[in-house]
Coordinates of C-alpha atoms in Angstrom, one line a residue:
M1122 CA 87.6 -203.3 -30.9
L1123 CA 89.7 -202.8 -34.1
S1124 CA 89.2 -206.4 -35.3
Q1125 CA 87.7 -207.6 -38.5
G1126 CA 86.0 -210.7 -39.9
G1127 CA 84.7 -213.0 -37.3
G1128 CA 86.5 -211.3 -34.5
G1129 CA 90.0 -212.8 -35.1
P1130 CA 93.2 -210.8 -35.0
L1131 CA 94.2 -208.5 -37.8
P1132 CA 96.4 -210.2 -40.4
P1133 CA 100.1 -209.3 -40.7
T1134 CA 100.7 -205.9 -42.2
P1135 CA 101.4 -206.3 -45.9
P1136 CA 104.5 -204.9 -47.4
A1137 CA 104.3 -201.2 -48.4
A1138 CA 104.3 -202.1 -52.1
G1139 CA 101.3 -200.3 -53.4
K1140 CA 99.4 -197.1 -53.0
S1141 CA 96.1 -198.9 -52.4
G1142 CA 97.4 -200.9 -49.4
G1143 CA 98.7 -197.8 -47.6
G1144 CA 95.5 -196.0 -48.2
R1145 CA 93.5 -198.8 -46.7
R1146 CA 95.8 -198.9 -43.7
K1147 CA 95.3 -195.1 -43.2
A1148 CA 91.6 -195.5 -43.5
L1149 CA 91.6 -198.2 -40.8
V1150 CA 93.7 -196.1 -38.5
A1151 CA 91.6 -193.0 -39.1
G1152 CA 88.4 -195.1 -38.5
G1153 CA 89.9 -196.4 -35.3
V1154 CA 90.7 -192.9 -34.1
V1155 CA 87.2 -191.7 -35.0
G1156 CA 85.7 -194.7 -33.2
I1157 CA 87.7 -194.0 -30.1
L1158 CA 86.7 -190.3 -30.2
A1159 CA 83.1 -191.2 -30.7
L1160 CA 83.1 -193.6 -27.8
G1161 CA 84.9 -191.0 -25.6
G1162 CA 82.5 -188.3 -26.7
G1163 CA 79.5 -190.5 -26.0
A1164 CA 80.9 -191.4 -22.5
F1165 CA 81.6 -187.7 -21.8
A1166 CA 78.1 -186.8 -22.9
A1167 CA 76.6 -189.5 -20.7
Y1168 CA 78.7 -188.3 -17.8
S1169 CA 77.7 -184.7 -18.4
W1170 CA 74.0 -185.7 -18.5
F1171 CA 74.3 -187.8 -15.3
S1172 CA 76.3 -185.3 -13.2
G1173 CA 76.0 -181.9 -14.9
T1174 CA 73.3 -179.4 -14.1
G1175 CA 73.7 -176.9 -17.0
P1176 CA 73.6 -173.1 -16.8
Q1177 CA 72.0 -171.8 -13.6
P1178 CA 70.2 -168.5 -12.9
A1179 CA 73.1 -167.4 -10.7
E1180 CA 75.0 -166.8 -13.9
A1181 CA 72.5 -164.1 -15.0
L1182 CA 72.6 -162.2 -11.7
P1183 CA 75.2 -159.7 -10.4
A1184 CA 77.7 -160.5 -7.6
N1185 CA 76.0 -158.0 -5.3
T1186 CA 72.8 -160.1 -5.1
L1187 CA 71.7 -160.2 -1.5
G1188 CA 69.4 -163.2 -1.5
Y1189 CA 68.7 -165.9 -4.1
L1190 CA 66.2 -168.8 -4.5
S1191 CA 66.2 -170.9 -7.6
L1192 CA 64.2 -173.8 -9.0
D1193 CA 65.7 -176.3 -11.4
L1194 CA 63.2 -178.5 -13.3
D1195 CA 66.0 -180.0 -15.4
P1196 CA 68.6 -181.1 -12.9
S1197 CA 71.5 -183.5 -13.5
G1198 CA 70.7 -187.0 -14.8
S1199 CA 71.5 -188.5 -11.4
Q1200 CA 69.0 -186.1 -9.7
K1201 CA 66.3 -187.0 -12.3
I1202 CA 66.8 -190.7 -11.6
E1203 CA 66.7 -190.2 -7.8
A1204 CA 63.6 -188.0 -8.1
Y1205 CA 61.8 -190.5 -10.4
N1206 CA 62.7 -193.5 -8.2
T1207 CA 61.6 -191.7 -5.1
L1208 CA 58.4 -190.1 -6.3
K1209 CA 57.2 -193.3 -8.1
K1210 CA 56.8 -195.0 -4.8
F1211 CA 53.8 -192.7 -4.0
P1212 CA 50.6 -194.0 -5.7
A1213 CA 49.3 -190.6 -6.7
I1214 CA 52.5 -189.7 -8.5
E1215 CA 53.0 -193.1 -10.0
Q1216 CA 49.5 -192.8 -11.5
I1217 CA 50.6 -189.6 -13.2
F1218 CA 53.7 -191.3 -14.6
D1219 CA 51.8 -194.3 -15.9
E1220 CA 48.9 -192.4 -17.4
E1221 CA 50.7 -189.3 -18.9
G1222 CA 54.3 -190.4 -19.2
V1223 CA 57.2 -189.1 -17.4
E1224 CA 57.9 -186.1 -19.6
E1225 CA 54.3 -184.8 -19.8
G1226 CA 53.4 -185.8 -16.3
T1227 CA 56.3 -183.9 -14.8
D1228 CA 55.8 -180.7 -16.8
L1229 CA 55.1 -178.5 -13.8
R1230 CA 55.4 -175.4 -16.0
R1231 CA 52.3 -176.3 -18.0
K1232 CA 50.3 -177.3 -15.0
L1233 CA 51.0 -174.1 -13.0
L1234 CA 50.9 -171.6 -15.8
E1235 CA 47.8 -172.9 -17.5
E1236 CA 45.9 -172.5 -14.2
A1237 CA 47.2 -168.9 -13.9
L1238 CA 46.3 -168.0 -17.4
A1239 CA 42.8 -169.4 -17.0
E1240 CA 42.2 -167.2 -14.0
D1241 CA 43.4 -164.0 -15.8
E1242 CA 40.4 -162.8 -17.8
E1243 CA 42.2 -159.7 -19.0
C1244 CA 44.8 -161.5 -21.0
S1245 CA 44.1 -164.0 -23.8
L1246 CA 47.5 -165.7 -23.7
D1247 CA 47.8 -169.3 -24.7
Y1248 CA 50.5 -171.5 -23.1
D1249 CA 51.2 -173.5 -26.2
E1250 CA 51.4 -170.5 -28.5
D1251 CA 52.8 -167.7 -26.3
I1252 CA 54.9 -169.3 -23.5
E1253 CA 55.9 -172.9 -24.3
P1254 CA 58.1 -172.0 -27.4
W1255 CA 60.5 -170.0 -25.3
L1256 CA 60.1 -171.0 -21.7
G1257 CA 63.1 -172.8 -20.1
E1258 CA 63.4 -175.1 -17.2
R1259 CA 65.2 -173.0 -14.6
F1260 CA 63.9 -170.0 -12.6
A1261 CA 64.9 -167.8 -9.7
V1262 CA 63.9 -164.9 -7.6
A1263 CA 66.5 -162.6 -6.1
A1264 CA 67.0 -159.4 -4.1
I1265 CA 69.5 -157.1 -5.7
S1266 CA 71.4 -154.4 -3.7
Q1267 CA 70.8 -150.8 -5.0
G1268 CA 73.1 -149.1 -2.6
E1269 CA 72.8 -147.8 0.9
D1270 CA 70.1 -145.3 0.2
E1271 CA 67.8 -147.6 -1.7
D1272 CA 65.8 -150.7 -0.7
P1273 CA 66.8 -153.9 -2.4
A1274 CA 65.1 -154.6 -5.7
P1275 CA 63.3 -157.9 -6.4
V1276 CA 64.4 -159.5 -9.7
F1277 CA 62.9 -162.6 -11.3
V1278 CA 65.1 -164.8 -13.6
V1279 CA 63.6 -167.0 -16.3
Q1280 CA 65.5 -169.3 -18.6
V1281 CA 64.6 -168.7 -22.2
S1282 CA 65.3 -170.5 -25.5
D1283 CA 64.1 -167.7 -27.8
G1284 CA 64.7 -164.2 -26.5
G1285 CA 62.6 -162.5 -29.2
A1286 CA 59.5 -164.7 -28.5
A1287 CA 59.9 -164.1 -24.8
E1288 CA 59.9 -160.3 -25.3
E1289 CA 56.8 -160.5 -27.4
T1290 CA 55.0 -162.3 -24.6
F1291 CA 56.2 -159.8 -22.0
E1292 CA 54.9 -157.0 -24.1
K1293 CA 51.5 -158.6 -24.3
L1294 CA 51.5 -159.0 -20.5
N1295 CA 52.3 -155.3 -20.0
E1296 CA 49.4 -154.4 -22.3
C1297 CA 47.1 -156.5 -20.2
S1298 CA 48.3 -154.8 -17.0
G1299 CA 46.9 -151.5 -18.1
D1300 CA 47.2 -148.7 -15.5
S1301 CA 49.2 -150.9 -13.1
G1302 CA 52.3 -150.1 -15.3
G1303 CA 53.6 -153.6 -15.9
A1304 CA 57.2 -154.5 -15.5
G1305 CA 60.6 -154.1 -17.1
W1306 CA 63.0 -156.6 -18.4
A1307 CA 66.4 -157.4 -19.9
I1308 CA 66.6 -160.4 -22.2
D1309 CA 69.4 -162.2 -24.0
D1310 CA 69.4 -165.6 -25.8
E1311 CA 69.5 -167.5 -22.5
W1312 CA 68.0 -165.5 -19.7
A1313 CA 65.2 -163.0 -19.0
L1314 CA 65.5 -160.7 -16.0
V1315 CA 62.2 -159.2 -14.9
A1316 CA 62.0 -156.3 -12.4
E1317 CA 59.9 -153.4 -11.5
T1318 CA 61.5 -151.3 -14.2
S1319 CA 63.7 -151.9 -17.2
E1320 CA 66.4 -149.8 -15.6
I1321 CA 66.7 -152.2 -12.7
A1322 CA 66.7 -155.3 -14.9
E1323 CA 69.3 -153.9 -17.3
S1324 CA 71.5 -152.8 -14.4
A1325 CA 71.3 -156.3 -13.0
A1326 CA 72.2 -157.8 -16.4
E1327 CA 75.2 -155.4 -16.8
G1328 CA 76.4 -156.2 -13.3
A1329 CA 76.2 -160.0 -14.1
A1330 CA 78.3 -159.4 -17.3
E1331 CA 81.0 -157.8 -15.1
E1332 CA 80.9 -160.4 -12.3
S1333 CA 78.1 -162.9 -11.9
L1334 CA 76.7 -164.3 -8.7
A1335 CA 77.9 -167.7 -9.8
D1336 CA 81.5 -166.4 -9.9
D1337 CA 81.3 -164.8 -6.4
A1338 CA 83.5 -166.4 -3.8
D1339 CA 81.0 -166.2 -1.0
F1340 CA 78.3 -167.8 -3.2
Q1341 CA 80.6 -170.6 -4.2
K1342 CA 81.7 -171.2 -0.6
W1343 CA 78.3 -171.4 1.0
T1344 CA 76.5 -173.3 -1.8
S1345 CA 79.3 -175.9 -1.7
A1346 CA 79.1 -176.1 2.1
A1347 CA 75.4 -177.0 1.7
G1348 CA 76.2 -180.2 -0.2
D1349 CA 75.3 -181.4 -3.6
A1350 CA 72.9 -179.2 -5.7
G1351 CA 69.5 -180.5 -6.4
I1352 CA 66.2 -179.0 -7.5
V1353 CA 66.1 -175.9 -5.3
Q1354 CA 69.0 -173.7 -4.1
G1355 CA 69.0 -170.8 -1.8
Y1356 CA 71.7 -168.3 -0.8
A1357 CA 72.0 -165.4 1.6
S1358 CA 75.0 -163.1 1.2
P1359 CA 77.1 -161.6 4.0
D1360 CA 75.4 -158.3 3.3
V1361 CA 72.0 -159.7 4.3
G1362 CA 73.1 -159.4 8.0
K1363 CA 73.6 -155.7 7.7
E1364 CA 70.2 -155.3 5.9
L1365 CA 68.5 -157.4 8.5
A1366 CA 70.1 -155.4 11.3
D1367 CA 68.8 -152.1 9.8
E1368 CA 65.3 -153.5 9.4
L1369 CA 65.2 -154.9 13.0
A1370 CA 66.4 -151.5 14.3
G1371 CA 63.6 -149.8 12.4
L1372 CA 61.0 -152.2 13.8
A1373 CA 62.4 -151.7 17.3
S1374 CA 61.8 -148.0 17.0
M1375 CA 58.3 -148.6 15.6
G1376 CA 57.4 -150.9 18.5
S1377 CA 58.6 -148.4 21.0
S1378 CA 56.5 -145.6 19.6
M1379 CA 53.4 -147.9 19.4
A1380 CA 53.8 -148.8 23.1
E1381 CA 53.3 -145.1 23.9
I1382 CA 50.0 -144.8 22.0
P1383 CA 47.0 -144.8 24.4
S1384 CA 44.1 -147.1 23.8
A1385 CA 40.8 -145.9 22.5
A1386 CA 39.2 -146.2 25.9
E1387 CA 41.8 -143.9 27.4
V1388 CA 41.3 -141.1 24.9
S1389 CA 37.5 -141.2 24.6
P1390 CA 35.0 -140.1 27.3
A1391 CA 34.0 -143.1 29.4
P1392 CA 32.6 -143.6 32.9
T1393 CA 35.3 -144.3 35.5
G1394 CA 35.2 -146.4 38.6
D1395 CA 37.0 -149.1 40.5
I1396 CA 35.9 -152.6 39.5
S1397 CA 39.1 -154.3 40.5
E1398 CA 37.8 -155.1 44.0
C1399 CA 35.3 -157.6 42.4
F1400 CA 38.2 -159.7 41.2
E1401 CA 39.2 -160.4 44.7
L1402 CA 36.0 -162.5 45.1
D1403 CA 37.1 -165.6 43.1
P1404 CA 36.2 -164.7 39.6
V1405 CA 37.1 -168.2 38.4
A1406 CA 34.3 -169.8 40.4
Q1407 CA 31.9 -167.0 39.3
S1408 CA 30.3 -166.9 42.8
E1409 CA 27.1 -165.0 43.5
E1410 CA 29.1 -162.4 45.4
F1411 CA 31.3 -161.8 42.4
Q1412 CA 28.3 -161.5 40.0
A1413 CA 26.6 -159.1 42.4
C1414 CA 29.8 -157.0 42.7
I1415 CA 30.1 -156.7 38.9
E1416 CA 26.5 -155.7 38.5
A1417 CA 26.7 -153.1 41.2
A1418 CA 29.9 -151.6 39.8
E1419 CA 28.4 -151.5 36.3
G1420 CA 25.3 -149.9 37.6
A1421 CA 27.4 -147.2 39.2
G1422 CA 29.0 -146.6 35.8
A1423 CA 32.2 -148.4 36.5
T1424 CA 34.2 -150.0 33.7
P1425 CA 37.5 -152.0 33.8
E1426 CA 40.4 -149.7 33.2
P1427 CA 42.1 -150.8 30.0
T1428 CA 45.8 -151.1 30.1
V1429 CA 48.3 -151.3 27.3
P1430 CA 51.4 -153.1 28.4
G1431 CA 54.6 -151.3 27.5
L1432 CA 56.8 -153.1 25.0
P1433 CA 60.4 -153.4 25.9
E1434 CA 62.5 -151.3 23.6
P1435 CA 65.2 -153.6 22.0
D1436 CA 68.7 -152.4 21.9
A1437 CA 69.1 -151.5 18.2
D1438 CA 72.9 -151.4 18.6
A1439 CA 73.1 -154.8 20.2
I1440 CA 70.9 -156.3 17.5
A1441 CA 73.0 -154.7 14.8
A1442 CA 76.1 -156.1 16.4
I1443 CA 74.6 -159.6 16.3
F1444 CA 73.9 -159.6 12.6
E1445 CA 76.4 -157.2 11.1
D1446 CA 79.1 -159.8 11.2
F1447 CA 77.0 -162.4 9.5
Q1448 CA 79.1 -164.3 7.0
G1449 CA 76.4 -165.8 4.8
G1450 CA 74.6 -169.1 4.2
A1451 CA 73.0 -171.4 1.6
M1452 CA 70.5 -174.2 1.2
N1453 CA 70.1 -177.1 -1.2
I1454 CA 67.0 -179.3 -1.7
R1455 CA 67.6 -182.6 -3.4
F1456 CA 66.6 -186.2 -3.9
A1457 CA 69.2 -188.7 -2.5
D1458 CA 69.0 -192.4 -1.9
G1459 CA 65.2 -192.6 -2.0
S1460 CA 64.8 -189.6 0.2
L1461 CA 64.0 -185.9 0.0
E1462 CA 66.8 -183.9 1.7
V1463 CA 67.1 -180.3 2.7
E1464 CA 70.6 -179.1 3.8
V1465 CA 71.5 -175.7 5.2
A1466 CA 74.9 -174.3 5.9
A1467 CA 75.3 -170.9 7.5
D1468 CA 77.6 -168.8 9.6
G1469 CA 77.8 -170.5 13.0
N1470 CA 79.3 -167.5 14.8
L1471 CA 76.0 -165.7 15.6
G1472 CA 75.4 -167.7 18.7
K1473 CA 79.0 -168.6 19.4
Q1474 CA 80.0 -165.1 20.2
Y1475 CA 77.7 -165.4 23.2
G1476 CA 79.1 -168.8 24.2
L1477 CA 76.3 -170.8 22.5
S1478 CA 78.4 -173.7 21.1
P1479 CA 76.5 -176.9 20.4
S1480 CA 77.8 -180.1 21.8
E1481 CA 78.2 -183.3 19.8
E1482 CA 76.8 -185.3 22.8
G1483 CA 73.3 -184.8 21.6
G1484 CA 73.6 -187.3 18.8
A1485 CA 75.3 -189.8 21.0
A1486 CA 72.5 -189.5 23.6
V1487 CA 69.8 -190.2 21.0
A1488 CA 71.7 -193.1 19.6
A1489 CA 71.7 -194.8 23.0
L1490 CA 67.9 -194.8 23.3
P1491 CA 66.1 -198.2 22.9
A1492 CA 66.2 -199.7 19.4
D1493 CA 62.4 -199.7 19.0
T1494 CA 62.1 -195.9 19.7
M1495 CA 59.4 -194.4 17.5
V1496 CA 60.0 -190.7 18.2
A1497 CA 63.2 -189.2 19.6
F1498 CA 64.7 -185.8 20.4
G1499 CA 68.1 -185.0 21.8
A1500 CA 70.6 -182.2 22.4
G1501 CA 74.0 -181.7 24.0
F1502 CA 75.1 -178.8 26.2
E1503 CA 78.4 -177.0 26.8
D1504 CA 79.3 -175.7 30.3
G1505 CA 77.6 -172.4 31.1
W1506 CA 75.1 -172.6 28.3
G1507 CA 72.2 -171.3 30.5
Q1508 CA 73.9 -168.0 31.3
S1509 CA 75.0 -167.7 27.6
L1510 CA 71.4 -168.1 26.5
I1511 CA 70.3 -165.4 28.9
D1512 CA 73.0 -163.0 27.7
Y1513 CA 72.1 -163.8 24.1
Y1514 CA 68.4 -162.9 24.4
S1515 CA 69.0 -160.0 26.7
A1516 CA 70.4 -158.1 23.8
F1517 CA 67.0 -158.3 22.1
L1518 CA 65.1 -157.1 25.1
G1519 CA 67.1 -153.9 25.8
E1520 CA 68.2 -152.3 29.1
E1521 CA 64.6 -151.1 30.0
F1522 CA 63.3 -154.6 30.3
D1523 CA 63.8 -155.9 33.8
L1524 CA 65.1 -159.3 32.9
E1525 CA 66.6 -159.8 36.4
G1526 CA 63.2 -159.1 37.9
Q1527 CA 61.6 -161.6 35.7
I1528 CA 64.1 -164.3 36.5
E1529 CA 63.7 -163.6 40.3
A1530 CA 59.9 -164.0 39.9
L1531 CA 60.4 -167.3 38.1
E1532 CA 62.8 -168.5 40.8
S1533 CA 60.2 -167.6 43.4
Q1534 CA 57.5 -169.6 41.6
T1535 CA 59.6 -172.7 40.9
G1536 CA 62.1 -172.7 43.7
L1537 CA 64.9 -173.1 41.2
A1538 CA 68.1 -171.1 40.9
I1539 CA 68.3 -169.9 37.3
P1540 CA 70.2 -170.7 35.3
E1541 CA 72.3 -173.0 37.6
D1542 CA 69.5 -175.5 38.4
V1543 CA 68.3 -175.6 34.8
E1544 CA 71.8 -176.5 33.6
A1545 CA 72.1 -179.2 36.4
L1546 CA 68.6 -180.6 35.4
L1547 CA 69.5 -181.2 31.8
G1548 CA 73.0 -182.4 32.4
D1549 CA 75.6 -182.7 29.6
S1550 CA 72.9 -184.1 27.2
I1551 CA 69.3 -185.2 27.2
A1552 CA 67.5 -187.6 24.9
V1553 CA 63.7 -188.0 25.0
G1554 CA 62.1 -191.1 23.5
V1555 CA 58.7 -192.6 22.8
S1556 CA 58.6 -196.4 22.4
A1557 CA 56.8 -198.0 19.5
D1558 CA 55.1 -200.2 22.1
I1559 CA 53.0 -197.3 23.3
D1560 CA 49.3 -198.1 23.3
F1561 CA 47.3 -194.9 23.6
E1562 CA 43.9 -196.6 23.7
G1563 CA 44.9 -199.3 26.2
M1564 CA 46.7 -197.0 28.8
S1565 CA 45.0 -196.9 32.2
G1566 CA 47.5 -194.4 33.7
P1567 CA 51.0 -192.8 33.4
A1568 CA 52.7 -196.0 34.5
D1569 CA 51.6 -197.7 31.2
A1570 CA 53.3 -195.1 29.0
P1571 CA 56.8 -196.2 27.7
V1572 CA 57.9 -192.6 27.4
G1573 CA 60.9 -191.0 29.1
A1574 CA 64.2 -189.1 29.1
R1575 CA 67.8 -190.2 29.3
I1576 CA 70.0 -187.6 30.9
T1577 CA 73.8 -188.0 31.0
G1578 CA 75.8 -186.0 33.4
D1579 CA 75.6 -185.9 37.2
P1580 CA 72.5 -187.9 38.3
E1581 CA 72.7 -186.7 41.9
E1582 CA 72.5 -183.0 40.7
T1583 CA 69.7 -183.8 38.3
Q1584 CA 67.7 -185.6 41.1
R1585 CA 68.3 -182.6 43.4
V1586 CA 66.6 -180.3 41.0
L1587 CA 63.8 -182.7 40.3
D1588 CA 63.1 -182.9 44.1
K1589 CA 62.8 -179.1 44.1
L1590 CA 60.2 -179.3 41.4
L1591 CA 58.3 -182.0 43.2
E1592 CA 58.1 -179.9 46.3
Q1593 CA 56.1 -177.4 44.4
D1594 CA 53.4 -180.0 43.7
P1595 CA 51.6 -180.8 47.0
T1596 CA 49.1 -183.1 45.1
G1597 CA 51.9 -185.5 44.1
M1598 CA 50.4 -185.9 40.6
V1599 CA 53.6 -184.6 38.9
G1600 CA 55.6 -187.3 40.7
E1601 CA 53.7 -190.0 38.9
F1602 CA 55.3 -188.8 35.7
L1603 CA 58.8 -188.2 37.1
G1604 CA 59.9 -191.6 38.3
T1605 CA 63.7 -192.0 38.2
D1606 CA 66.4 -194.6 38.2
S1607 CA 70.1 -194.1 37.7
E1608 CA 73.2 -196.0 36.8
G1609 CA 76.7 -194.5 36.4
D1610 CA 76.4 -191.1 34.8
V1611 CA 72.9 -191.7 33.4
L1612 CA 69.6 -190.8 35.0
A1613 CA 66.4 -192.2 33.4
I1614 CA 63.1 -190.4 33.9
S1615 CA 59.8 -192.2 33.0
P1616 CA 56.5 -193.1 34.6
N1617 CA 57.1 -196.7 33.3
E1618 CA 59.5 -198.7 35.4
G1619 CA 60.3 -201.2 32.6
Y1620 CA 61.1 -198.3 30.2
R1621 CA 63.4 -196.7 32.8
E1622 CA 65.4 -199.9 32.8
E1623 CA 65.7 -199.8 29.0
L1624 CA 66.8 -196.1 29.1
L1625 CA 69.7 -196.9 31.5
G1626 CA 71.3 -199.2 29.0
D1627 CA 72.7 -198.6 25.5
G1628 CA 69.5 -199.6 23.7
G1629 CA 71.0 -199.5 20.2
L1630 CA 68.9 -197.0 18.4
G1631 CA 72.1 -195.9 16.6
D1632 CA 72.3 -199.3 15.0
N1633 CA 68.7 -199.1 13.6
E1634 CA 68.7 -198.9 9.7
V1635 CA 66.1 -196.2 9.5
Y1636 CA 68.0 -194.1 12.1
Q1637 CA 71.3 -194.5 10.2
D1638 CA 69.5 -193.5 7.0
V1639 CA 68.1 -190.4 8.5
V1640 CA 70.5 -189.0 11.0
R1641 CA 74.0 -187.6 10.3
E1642 CA 77.0 -188.5 12.4
D1643 CA 78.4 -186.2 15.1
A1644 CA 75.1 -184.4 15.6
A1645 CA 74.7 -181.8 18.2
S1646 CA 70.9 -182.0 18.1
V1647 CA 68.6 -184.6 16.6
F1648 CA 64.9 -185.0 16.0
F1649 CA 63.9 -188.4 14.6
V1650 CA 60.7 -190.3 13.7
N1651 CA 60.7 -193.9 12.7
F1652 CA 57.5 -194.7 10.8
D1653 CA 58.6 -198.4 10.6
A1654 CA 59.2 -198.8 14.3
G1655 CA 55.7 -200.1 15.0
D1656 CA 53.0 -201.9 13.1
G1657 CA 51.1 -199.2 11.1
V1658 CA 52.3 -196.4 13.3
L1659 CA 51.9 -193.6 10.7
D1660 CA 48.6 -195.1 9.3
N1661 CA 47.1 -195.2 12.8
L1662 CA 48.1 -191.6 13.5
L1663 CA 46.6 -190.4 10.2
E1664 CA 43.5 -192.4 10.8
S1665 CA 43.0 -190.9 14.2
A1666 CA 43.5 -187.5 12.7
G1667 CA 40.7 -188.1 10.2
A1668 CA 42.9 -188.2 7.2
P1669 CA 41.2 -189.6 4.0
G1670 CA 42.2 -193.0 2.7
E1671 CA 44.1 -191.5 -0.3
V1672 CA 46.4 -189.5 2.1
R1673 CA 47.1 -192.6 4.2
E1674 CA 47.8 -194.7 1.1
N1675 CA 50.3 -192.1 -0.2
A1676 CA 52.0 -191.9 3.2
E1677 CA 52.6 -195.6 3.4
P1678 CA 56.0 -195.5 1.6
L1679 CA 57.5 -193.2 4.2
S1680 CA 60.0 -194.9 6.5
G1681 CA 61.5 -192.0 8.6
L1682 CA 62.2 -188.4 8.9
G1683 CA 64.7 -186.5 10.9
F1684 CA 66.5 -183.2 11.6
T1685 CA 70.2 -183.1 12.4
G1686 CA 72.2 -180.1 13.4
W1687 CA 76.0 -179.7 14.1
L1688 CA 78.8 -177.1 14.0
D1689 CA 82.0 -178.0 12.1
D1690 CA 85.6 -177.0 12.8
D1691 CA 85.2 -174.0 10.4
D1692 CA 82.4 -172.6 12.5
V1693 CA 79.9 -173.5 9.8
A1694 CA 76.5 -174.4 11.3
H1695 CA 74.9 -177.3 9.4
S1696 CA 71.4 -178.6 9.5
V1697 CA 69.8 -181.4 7.5
F1698 CA 66.2 -182.4 7.2
R1699 CA 65.7 -185.8 5.6
M1700 CA 62.5 -187.8 4.8
T1701 CA 63.2 -191.3 3.7
T1702 CA 61.1 -194.0 1.9
D1703 CA 61.1 -197.8 2.1

């Protein structure tokens, strides 16, 4: 880089005989240093643009923020590139880019605020004059704790480039609000905090100056656990659990008191009589005897006695115990590899304290479905999960709710032992699949439907429970849908014999490119849709639903979508929703 002339090497260094030669040498060295620094600075700037996200609203909020949801319209350079490359595949958005240019076409601030200003006839604010000069690219809404005796306060955060101009606009807005009182704010050169009162906003700003949400250890832990940041970020602090427990306890008391309120018919004068005998005369068929009985009863002044079913009173202490140990959670929405991705990380101990631990077998079960699977769902189960689920939900129902009686009634109706038979029925894992070969219009019966379930565990036990269910169907119609075959530890259920054979083998869905692009590894539960599995699958579905041509055209770039959930070794529950494009 430090060559001269036509690119040849530097000549030998002349003797240090004169002042001019030394000065020239120093100039060359200095120029080289400056050049290196310039190149390094440019590389650093490029890297910062590509990977950096700039200041975020979390820096303007106090560490005691309970909940937080932010929107970043100026994300990192990599995120901008991903967003542009993804969105440009959709004709409607590509047209905006081509006609208006990327910068103007993606200015959501203008598009949203100009519509809002046009609807507000009381204010004569102009976007270009009153808002655009100071409005930044990052926004957030948060709930700030105000102590045990006060409800959390909502606070809005807006990035500003000119605090003075922003304050002038807020004052105009307050003047427009008239008797409604307007809002309060606290503004510096970078952020504006808007709340119900100036006291709340200023208190939040002072708290952020002492310790910001961005510096809070819980915030850093959970937002990091939710993966790379993107355009939207959400956060729930550990204190949210306590707030939620208190709210649920209050609702429980309210529900209990409402259950004791009599209906209007019970408190107002009304003719009484027994009309219930009429309903023993087959009301479904509406026979002549039934109609005559009703008319006679009404002629005698009889009316059906209204009843208000009592609501079970939830156990407030049990509910509080479930949520009070909540450790927090976070969410990131981003563009990645031609897809839109939503990742959530949260405390995985809520269900685990009742034995509800997800099994990684769910993902393995779905991956073994046939490679041409269009829609799939799968889940894995730990031993004793059925009883754990009953224990978990019984805490919400309270002691007065006769859960055992309800289970006994269900056992009587189905002939099943609950939860033992339900656990045996679903095995260690279950995967349900729909083949892309399905022909909804050409099917003449259930046997033509390539739809079924792949259950891994003890096939004999699963078949035993299925036989119990079939005994409850004297018509035999259910049996047409529950044809079974087994091999090893796998039992296949499908009305289609050929599809049952496919289910018994390792069909190779896990090797499908769309599946690999959508589903995370080691999943406990999976939902997957492959829009590329069949010829025009998505277009046919949209057409049958009556979707206009424009919608169908913009859905064409979609290749797959999926939901994956798992629990890691640190008891953090992860879930990822991912929609991919071709």
